[in-house]
mmCIF file of C-alpha atoms in Angstrom:
data_model
loop_
_atom_site.group_PDB
_atom_site.id
_atom_site.type_symbol
_atom_site.label_atom_id
_atom_site.label_comp_id
_atom_site.label_asym_id
_atom_site.label_seq_id
_atom_site.Cartn_x
_atom_site.Cartn_y
_atom_site.Cartn_z
ATOM 1 C CA UNK A 1 90.736 121.552 -33.223
ATOM 2 C CA UNK A 2 91.048 120.791 -29.536
ATOM 3 C CA UNK A 3 93.375 117.958 -28.557
ATOM 4 C CA UNK A 4 90.602 115.934 -26.891
ATOM 5 C CA UNK A 5 88.389 116.211 -29.977
ATOM 6 C CA UNK A 6 91.224 114.965 -32.168
ATOM 7 C CA UNK A 7 91.848 112.081 -29.767
ATOM 8 C CA UNK A 8 88.157 111.172 -29.708
ATOM 9 C CA UNK A 9 87.962 111.218 -33.508
ATOM 10 C CA UNK A 10 91.089 109.048 -33.780
ATOM 11 C CA UNK A 11 89.709 106.515 -31.282
ATOM 12 C CA UNK A 12 86.274 106.510 -32.913
ATOM 13 C CA UNK A 13 87.631 105.970 -36.410
ATOM 14 C CA UNK A 14 90.079 103.294 -35.196
ATOM 15 C CA UNK A 15 87.262 101.419 -33.452
ATOM 16 C CA UNK A 16 84.927 101.783 -36.437
ATOM 17 C CA UNK A 17 87.616 100.694 -38.916
ATOM 18 C CA UNK A 18 88.488 97.679 -36.746
ATOM 19 C CA UNK A 19 84.870 96.545 -36.482
ATOM 20 C CA UNK A 20 84.374 97.110 -40.210
ATOM 21 C CA UNK A 21 87.476 95.092 -41.110
ATOM 22 C CA UNK A 22 86.346 92.240 -38.872
ATOM 23 C CA UNK A 23 82.809 92.118 -40.286
ATOM 24 C CA UNK A 24 83.578 92.981 -43.925
ATOM 25 C CA UNK A 25 84.545 89.419 -44.973
ATOM 26 C CA UNK A 26 81.285 88.090 -43.528
ATOM 27 C CA UNK A 27 79.317 90.806 -45.324
ATOM 28 C CA UNK A 28 81.013 90.086 -48.647
ATOM 29 C CA UNK A 29 80.414 86.347 -48.193
ATOM 30 C CA UNK A 30 76.790 87.012 -47.361
ATOM 31 C CA UNK A 31 76.404 89.196 -50.476
ATOM 32 C CA UNK A 32 78.110 86.629 -52.697
ATOM 33 C CA UNK A 33 76.007 83.734 -51.354
ATOM 34 C CA UNK A 34 72.790 85.608 -50.598
ATOM 35 C CA UNK A 35 70.562 82.943 -52.178
ATOM 36 C CA UNK A 36 71.854 80.174 -49.945
ATOM 37 C CA UNK A 37 72.163 82.260 -46.758
ATOM 38 C CA UNK A 38 68.957 84.270 -46.886
ATOM 39 C CA UNK A 39 68.224 87.931 -47.415
ATOM 40 C CA UNK A 40 70.461 90.801 -46.444
ATOM 41 C CA UNK A 41 69.398 92.880 -43.521
ATOM 42 C CA UNK A 42 70.117 96.511 -42.686
ATOM 43 C CA UNK A 43 72.174 95.340 -39.718
ATOM 44 C CA UNK A 44 74.716 93.832 -42.115
ATOM 45 C CA UNK A 45 75.763 97.341 -43.132
ATOM 46 C CA UNK A 46 75.887 98.992 -39.667
ATOM 47 C CA UNK A 47 79.697 98.735 -39.141
ATOM 48 C CA UNK A 48 80.353 100.172 -42.592
ATOM 49 C CA UNK A 49 77.825 102.930 -41.916
ATOM 50 C CA UNK A 50 79.513 103.814 -38.615
ATOM 51 C CA UNK A 51 82.866 104.149 -40.360
ATOM 52 C CA UNK A 52 81.464 106.270 -43.182
ATOM 53 C CA UNK A 53 79.514 108.510 -40.778
ATOM 54 C CA UNK A 54 82.642 109.052 -38.643
ATOM 55 C CA UNK A 55 84.651 110.130 -41.672
ATOM 56 C CA UNK A 56 81.782 112.346 -42.838
ATOM 57 C CA UNK A 57 81.486 114.031 -39.425
ATOM 58 C CA UNK A 58 85.228 114.711 -39.350
ATOM 59 C CA UNK A 59 85.197 116.279 -42.824
ATOM 60 C CA UNK A 60 82.028 118.272 -42.094
ATOM 61 C CA UNK A 61 83.410 119.587 -38.804
ATOM 62 C CA UNK A 62 86.619 120.746 -40.452
ATOM 63 C CA UNK A 63 84.706 122.458 -43.250
ATOM 64 C CA UNK A 64 82.369 124.333 -40.914
ATOM 65 C CA UNK A 65 85.238 125.297 -38.604
ATOM 66 C CA UNK A 66 87.186 127.065 -41.370
ATOM 67 C CA UNK A 67 84.720 129.969 -41.452
ATOM 68 C CA UNK A 68 84.906 130.327 -37.678
ATOM 69 C CA UNK A 69 88.690 130.748 -37.666
ATOM 70 C CA UNK A 70 88.629 134.090 -39.507
ATOM 71 C CA UNK A 71 85.729 135.326 -37.355
ATOM 72 C CA UNK A 72 87.484 134.409 -34.105
ATOM 73 C CA UNK A 73 90.766 136.030 -35.135
ATOM 74 C CA UNK A 74 88.934 139.237 -36.053
ATOM 75 C CA UNK A 75 87.032 139.169 -32.749
ATOM 76 C CA UNK A 76 90.222 138.744 -30.711
ATOM 77 C CA UNK A 77 91.993 141.535 -32.582
ATOM 78 C CA UNK A 78 89.038 143.914 -32.112
ATOM 79 C CA UNK A 79 88.815 143.066 -28.409
ATOM 80 C CA UNK A 80 92.515 143.650 -27.787
ATOM 81 C CA UNK A 81 92.466 146.967 -29.649
ATOM 82 C CA UNK A 82 89.420 148.108 -27.670
ATOM 83 C CA UNK A 83 91.113 147.295 -24.358
ATOM 84 C CA UNK A 84 94.164 149.350 -25.314
ATOM 85 C CA UNK A 85 91.925 152.283 -26.306
ATOM 86 C CA UNK A 86 90.095 152.039 -22.961
ATOM 87 C CA UNK A 87 93.403 152.225 -21.106
ATOM 88 C CA UNK A 88 94.359 155.388 -22.986
ATOM 89 C CA UNK A 89 90.990 157.038 -22.310
ATOM 90 C CA UNK A 90 91.171 156.266 -18.589
ATOM 91 C CA UNK A 91 94.771 157.448 -18.345
ATOM 92 C CA UNK A 92 96.014 154.128 -17.020
ATOM 93 C CA UNK A 93 99.692 153.328 -17.208
ATOM 94 C CA UNK A 94 101.331 150.027 -16.350
ATOM 95 C CA UNK A 95 99.476 147.477 -14.291
ATOM 96 C CA UNK A 96 96.672 148.359 -11.927
ATOM 97 C CA UNK A 97 96.397 146.471 -8.666
ATOM 98 C CA UNK A 98 93.415 146.494 -6.386
ATOM 99 C CA UNK A 99 94.064 147.023 -2.709
ATOM 100 C CA UNK A 100 91.729 145.648 -0.070
ATOM 101 C CA UNK A 101 89.265 148.055 1.557
ATOM 102 C CA UNK A 102 90.009 149.059 5.121
#
């Protein structure tokens, strides 16, 4: 996982957890006293939903990325082997430098 993606996920989950912890006591109070405070609305569960969706996205991204790792390693190995074969076929030795046209 790229460093910036990891940082974004950490910031997102920290923000979502903070908002959820701040609003959770109000939500629980509203659920416990729903008859005296009125009906629950979908907006009461938004912070909790943001936190759960962030965790779900993190887990889903890791799971889908596992299959890509083996594919990418195989692709890199095949590419490097092909480049070495091309060098042998062309009779190249060492490094090749381009000189400017005159």
